[in-house]
Short mmCIF file of C-alpha atoms and ligand atoms in Angstrom, two decimals:
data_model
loop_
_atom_site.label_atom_id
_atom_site.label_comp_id
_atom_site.label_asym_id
_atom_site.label_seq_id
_atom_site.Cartn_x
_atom_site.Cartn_y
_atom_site.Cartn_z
CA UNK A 1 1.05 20.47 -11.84
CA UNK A 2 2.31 17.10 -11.99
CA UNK A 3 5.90 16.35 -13.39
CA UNK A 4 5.65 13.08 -14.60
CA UNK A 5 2.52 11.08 -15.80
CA UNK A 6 2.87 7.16 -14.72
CA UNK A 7 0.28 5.06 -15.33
CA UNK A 8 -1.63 3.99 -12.24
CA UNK A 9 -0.76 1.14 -10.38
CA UNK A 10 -3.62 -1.41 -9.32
CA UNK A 11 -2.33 -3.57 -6.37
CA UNK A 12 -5.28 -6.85 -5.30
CA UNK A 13 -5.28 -7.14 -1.80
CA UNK A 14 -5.34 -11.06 -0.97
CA UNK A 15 -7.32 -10.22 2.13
CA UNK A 16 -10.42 -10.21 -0.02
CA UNK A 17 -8.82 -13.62 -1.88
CA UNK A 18 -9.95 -17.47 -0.86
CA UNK A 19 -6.63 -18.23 1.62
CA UNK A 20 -7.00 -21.93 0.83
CA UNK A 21 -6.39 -20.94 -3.00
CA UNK A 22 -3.92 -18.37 -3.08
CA UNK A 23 -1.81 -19.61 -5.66
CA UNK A 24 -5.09 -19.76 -8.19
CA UNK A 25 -6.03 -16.40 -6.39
CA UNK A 26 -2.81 -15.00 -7.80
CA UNK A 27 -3.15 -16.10 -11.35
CA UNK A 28 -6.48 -14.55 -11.53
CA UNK A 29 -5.33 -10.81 -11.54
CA UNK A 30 -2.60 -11.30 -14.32
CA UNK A 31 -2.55 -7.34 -15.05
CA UNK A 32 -1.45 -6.76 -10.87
CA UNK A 33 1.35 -4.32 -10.70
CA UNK A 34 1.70 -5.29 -7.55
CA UNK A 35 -0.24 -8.36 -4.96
CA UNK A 36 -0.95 -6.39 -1.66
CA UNK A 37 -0.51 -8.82 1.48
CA UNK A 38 -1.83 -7.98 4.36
CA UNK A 39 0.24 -9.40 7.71
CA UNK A 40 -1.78 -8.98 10.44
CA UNK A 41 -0.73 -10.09 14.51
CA UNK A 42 -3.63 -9.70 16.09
CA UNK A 43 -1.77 -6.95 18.15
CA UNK A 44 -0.98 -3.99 16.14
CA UNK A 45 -4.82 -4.44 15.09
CA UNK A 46 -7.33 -6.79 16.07
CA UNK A 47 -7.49 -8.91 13.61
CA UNK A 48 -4.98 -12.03 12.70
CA UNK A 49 -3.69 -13.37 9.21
CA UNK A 50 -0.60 -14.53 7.67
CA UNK A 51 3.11 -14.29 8.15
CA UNK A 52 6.44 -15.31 6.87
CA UNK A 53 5.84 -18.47 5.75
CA UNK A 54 2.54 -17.99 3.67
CA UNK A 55 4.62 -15.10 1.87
CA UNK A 56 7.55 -17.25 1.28
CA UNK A 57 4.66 -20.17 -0.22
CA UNK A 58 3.22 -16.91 -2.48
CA UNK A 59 6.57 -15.57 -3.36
CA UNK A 60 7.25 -19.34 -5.21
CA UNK A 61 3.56 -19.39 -6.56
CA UNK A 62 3.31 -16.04 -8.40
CA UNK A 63 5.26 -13.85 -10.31
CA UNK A 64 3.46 -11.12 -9.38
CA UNK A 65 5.32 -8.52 -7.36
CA UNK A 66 4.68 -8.87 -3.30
CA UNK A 67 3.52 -5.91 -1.67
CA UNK A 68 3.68 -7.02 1.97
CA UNK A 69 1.89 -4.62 4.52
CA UNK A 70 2.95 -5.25 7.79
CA UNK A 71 0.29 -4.06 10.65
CA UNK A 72 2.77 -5.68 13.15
CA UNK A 73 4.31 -4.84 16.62
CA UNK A 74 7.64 -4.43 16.45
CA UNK A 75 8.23 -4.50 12.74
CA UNK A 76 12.16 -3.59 13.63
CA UNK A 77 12.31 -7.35 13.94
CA UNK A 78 10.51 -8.49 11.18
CA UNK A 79 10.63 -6.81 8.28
CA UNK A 80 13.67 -7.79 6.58
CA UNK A 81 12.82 -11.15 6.21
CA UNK A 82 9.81 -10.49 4.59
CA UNK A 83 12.58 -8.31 2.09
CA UNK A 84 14.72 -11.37 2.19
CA UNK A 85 11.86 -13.57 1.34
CA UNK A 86 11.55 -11.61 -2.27
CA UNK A 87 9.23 -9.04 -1.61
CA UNK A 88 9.31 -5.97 -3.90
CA UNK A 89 8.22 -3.61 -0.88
CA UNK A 90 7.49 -3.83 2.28
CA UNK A 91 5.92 -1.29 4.37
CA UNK A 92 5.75 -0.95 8.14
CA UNK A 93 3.41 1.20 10.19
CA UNK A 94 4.62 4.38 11.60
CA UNK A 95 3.23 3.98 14.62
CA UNK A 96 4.51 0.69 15.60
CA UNK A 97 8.66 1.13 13.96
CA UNK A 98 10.93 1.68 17.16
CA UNK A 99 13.45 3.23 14.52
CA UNK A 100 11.87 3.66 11.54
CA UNK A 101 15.48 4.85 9.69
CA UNK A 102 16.85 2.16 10.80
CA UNK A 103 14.11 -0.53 9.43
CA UNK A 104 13.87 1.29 6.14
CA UNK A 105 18.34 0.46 5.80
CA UNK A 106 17.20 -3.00 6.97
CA UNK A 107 14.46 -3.27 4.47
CA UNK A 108 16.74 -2.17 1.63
CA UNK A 109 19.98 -3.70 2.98
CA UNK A 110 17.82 -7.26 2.26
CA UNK A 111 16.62 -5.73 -1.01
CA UNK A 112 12.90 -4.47 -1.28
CA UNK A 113 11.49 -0.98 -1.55
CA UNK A 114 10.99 0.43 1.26
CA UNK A 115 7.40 1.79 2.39
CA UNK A 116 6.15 3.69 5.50
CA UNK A 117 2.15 3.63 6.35
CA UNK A 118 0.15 6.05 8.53
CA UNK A 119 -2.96 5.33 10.11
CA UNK A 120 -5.94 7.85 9.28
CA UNK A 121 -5.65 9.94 12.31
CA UNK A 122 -1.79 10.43 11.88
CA UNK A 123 -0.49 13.56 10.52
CA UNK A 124 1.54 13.82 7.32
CA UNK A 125 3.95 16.39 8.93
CA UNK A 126 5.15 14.27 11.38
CA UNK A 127 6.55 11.49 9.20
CA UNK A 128 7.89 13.93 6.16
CA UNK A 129 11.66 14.16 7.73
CA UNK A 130 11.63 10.24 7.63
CA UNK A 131 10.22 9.65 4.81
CA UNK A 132 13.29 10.81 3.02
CA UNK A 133 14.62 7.34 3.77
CA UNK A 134 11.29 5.38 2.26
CA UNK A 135 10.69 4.60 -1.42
CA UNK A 136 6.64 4.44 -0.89
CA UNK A 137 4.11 5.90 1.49
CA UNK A 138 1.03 4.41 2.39
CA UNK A 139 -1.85 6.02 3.32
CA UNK A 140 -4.02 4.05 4.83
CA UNK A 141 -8.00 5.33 4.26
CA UNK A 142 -9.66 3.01 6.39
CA UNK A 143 -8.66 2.17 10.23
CA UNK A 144 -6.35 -0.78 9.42
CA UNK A 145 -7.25 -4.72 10.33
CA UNK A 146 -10.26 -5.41 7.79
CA UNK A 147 -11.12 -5.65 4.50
CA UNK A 148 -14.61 -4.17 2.74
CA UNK A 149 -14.29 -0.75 4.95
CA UNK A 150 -15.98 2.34 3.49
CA UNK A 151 -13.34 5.04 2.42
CA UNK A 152 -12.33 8.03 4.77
CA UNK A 153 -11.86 11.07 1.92
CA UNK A 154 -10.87 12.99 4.91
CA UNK A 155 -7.04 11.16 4.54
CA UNK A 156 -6.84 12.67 0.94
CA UNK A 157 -5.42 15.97 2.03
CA UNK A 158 -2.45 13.86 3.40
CA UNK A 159 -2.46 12.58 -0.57
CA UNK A 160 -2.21 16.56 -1.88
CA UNK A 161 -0.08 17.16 0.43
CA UNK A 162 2.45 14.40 -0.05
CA UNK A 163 2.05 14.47 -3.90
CA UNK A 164 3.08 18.30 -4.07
CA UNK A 165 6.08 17.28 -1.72
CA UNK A 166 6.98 14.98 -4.70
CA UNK A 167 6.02 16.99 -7.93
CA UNK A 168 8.45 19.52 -6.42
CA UNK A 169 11.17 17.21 -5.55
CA UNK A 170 11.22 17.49 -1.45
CA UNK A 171 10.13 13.56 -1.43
CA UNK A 172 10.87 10.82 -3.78
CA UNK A 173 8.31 8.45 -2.63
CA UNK A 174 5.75 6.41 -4.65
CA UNK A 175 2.17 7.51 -2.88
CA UNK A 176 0.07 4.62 -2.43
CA UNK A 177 -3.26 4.26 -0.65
CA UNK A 178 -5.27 1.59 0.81
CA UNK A 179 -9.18 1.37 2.42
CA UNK A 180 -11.95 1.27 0.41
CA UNK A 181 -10.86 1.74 -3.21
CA UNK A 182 -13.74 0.96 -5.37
CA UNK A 183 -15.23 2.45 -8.85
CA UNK A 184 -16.64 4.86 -6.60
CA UNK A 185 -13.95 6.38 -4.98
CA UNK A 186 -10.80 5.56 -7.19
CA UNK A 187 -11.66 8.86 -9.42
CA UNK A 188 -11.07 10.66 -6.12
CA UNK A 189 -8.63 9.02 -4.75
CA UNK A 190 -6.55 9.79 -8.65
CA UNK A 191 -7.66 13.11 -8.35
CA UNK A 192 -5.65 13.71 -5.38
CA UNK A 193 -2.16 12.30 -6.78
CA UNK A 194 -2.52 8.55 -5.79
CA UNK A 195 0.15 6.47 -7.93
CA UNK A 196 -1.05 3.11 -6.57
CA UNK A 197 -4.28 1.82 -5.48
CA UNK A 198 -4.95 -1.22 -3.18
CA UNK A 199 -8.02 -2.73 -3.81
CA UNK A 200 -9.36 -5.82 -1.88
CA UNK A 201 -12.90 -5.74 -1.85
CA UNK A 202 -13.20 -4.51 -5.35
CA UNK A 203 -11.47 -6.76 -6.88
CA UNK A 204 -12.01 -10.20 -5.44
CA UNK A 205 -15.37 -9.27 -4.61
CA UNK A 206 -16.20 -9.07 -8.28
CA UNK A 207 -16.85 -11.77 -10.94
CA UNK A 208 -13.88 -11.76 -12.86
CA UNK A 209 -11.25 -9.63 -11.10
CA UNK A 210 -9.12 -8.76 -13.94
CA UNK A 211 -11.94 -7.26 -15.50
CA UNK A 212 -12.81 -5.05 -12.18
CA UNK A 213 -8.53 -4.40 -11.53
CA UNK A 214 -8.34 -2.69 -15.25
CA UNK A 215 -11.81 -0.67 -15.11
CA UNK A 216 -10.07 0.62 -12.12
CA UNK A 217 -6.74 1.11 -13.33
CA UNK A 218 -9.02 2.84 -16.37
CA UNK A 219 -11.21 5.31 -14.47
CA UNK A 220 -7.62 6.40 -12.57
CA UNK A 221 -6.10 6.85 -15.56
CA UNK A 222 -8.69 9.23 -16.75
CA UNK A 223 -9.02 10.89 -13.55
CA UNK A 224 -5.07 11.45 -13.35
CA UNK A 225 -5.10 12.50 -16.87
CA UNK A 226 -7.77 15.45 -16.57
CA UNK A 227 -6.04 16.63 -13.09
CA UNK A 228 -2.88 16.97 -15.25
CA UNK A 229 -4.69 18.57 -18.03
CA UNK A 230 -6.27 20.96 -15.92
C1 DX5 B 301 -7.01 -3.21 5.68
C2 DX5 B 301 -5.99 -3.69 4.68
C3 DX5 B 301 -6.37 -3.52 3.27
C4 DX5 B 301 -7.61 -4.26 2.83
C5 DX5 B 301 -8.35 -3.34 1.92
O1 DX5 B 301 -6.41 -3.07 6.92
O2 DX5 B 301 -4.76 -3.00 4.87
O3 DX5 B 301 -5.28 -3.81 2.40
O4 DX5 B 301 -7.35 -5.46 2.16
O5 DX5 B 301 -9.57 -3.93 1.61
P1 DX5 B 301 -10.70 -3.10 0.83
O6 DX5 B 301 -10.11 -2.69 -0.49
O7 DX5 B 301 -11.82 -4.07 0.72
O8 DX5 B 301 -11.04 -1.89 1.67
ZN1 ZN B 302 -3.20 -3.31 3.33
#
């Protein structure tokens, strides 16, 4: 049973935007809780995309909240300055943080939300005695470094798991998943406790993007609503 019924949060990933138009990108999802931005190294995954600089350039062009998701080596070093740059959280990978404690002080010492992600294969009970020091957990449900990946359900029992930890007050973290959100598997995805929901593909994929952000934020709704009911 679920304590407290919030409505869902629906965060646009900009990976899935037109970089040469992010500012117009930006404005075209008015109804974001959040703007997920993905910073990619080319290290910590394959693939390469923005840093510092672009976020600073967003942070002045939207009003929107910054959700910056760092798949970075050595995020230690980073990460506060994407806090310091105005983000509203910023999450680091597990597997890459050096001393993940110690980044999450950083993080909030510079004033953002802290967030920890875990790839697919990494277990949930590995992380839970840190993530007493985060303010969101990300589970990631696609192998992290591209956009318009199909969704792993498998990574959903991590969801359960972590959103019993919270309903019963052993975590205080906002759960939060990205990989693959679409109207096909956001219903699931609500179903298993999911408070926010990146969508890339899904969103900036469609025609009009508000339109596909609040049929999303809709069918979660309704999907959180009967799992509370029931
Ligand atoms: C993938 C990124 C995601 C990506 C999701 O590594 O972390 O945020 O934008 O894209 P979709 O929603 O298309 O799977
Ligand atoms: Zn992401």
């Amino acid at each position: 049973m679920r304590h407290v019924a919030r409505a869902p949060m629906i965060a646009p990933s900009i990976l899935s935007a037109d970089f040469a138009r992010l500012a117009e990108e930006a404005a075209a999802v008015p109804g974001a809780d959040w703007l997920h931005v993905d910073v990619m190294d080319g290290h910590f995954v394959p693939n390469l995309t923005l840093g510092l600089p672009v976020v600073e350039a967003l942070e002045r062009a939207t009003a929107i909240p910054l959700d910056c998701h760092l798949m970075i080596n050595d995020p230690d070093r980073w990460a506060p300055g994407y806090a310091e740059a105005g983000s509203r959280n910023v999450t680091v990978h597990a597997e890459a943080a050096h001393d993940p404690r110690k980044v999450s002080r950083d993080i909030r010492a510079a004033g953002a939300l802290a967030g920890l992600s875990i790839k697919p294969g990494t277990p949930l009970e590995d992380w839970i005695e840190v993530l007493r020091d985060y303010d969101t957990l990300l589970v990631m449900s696609v192998e992290p470094g591209f956009g318009g990946q199909k969704f792993m359900p498998e990574v959903l029992d991590k969801v359960r798991t972590a959103r019993r930890l919270v309903d019963t007050g052993h975590l205080n973290v906002l759960v939060e998943i990205d990989g693959g959100i679409s109207r096909d598997t956001v219903e699931q995805a609500a179903e298993a406790g999911v408070d926010c929901f990146v969508a890339g593909s899904a969103v900036y994929g469609a025609d009009d993007p508000e339109q596909a952000l609040e049929a999303l934020r809709g069918q979660a709704a309704r999907a959180s609503a009967h799992l509370a009911g029931g």
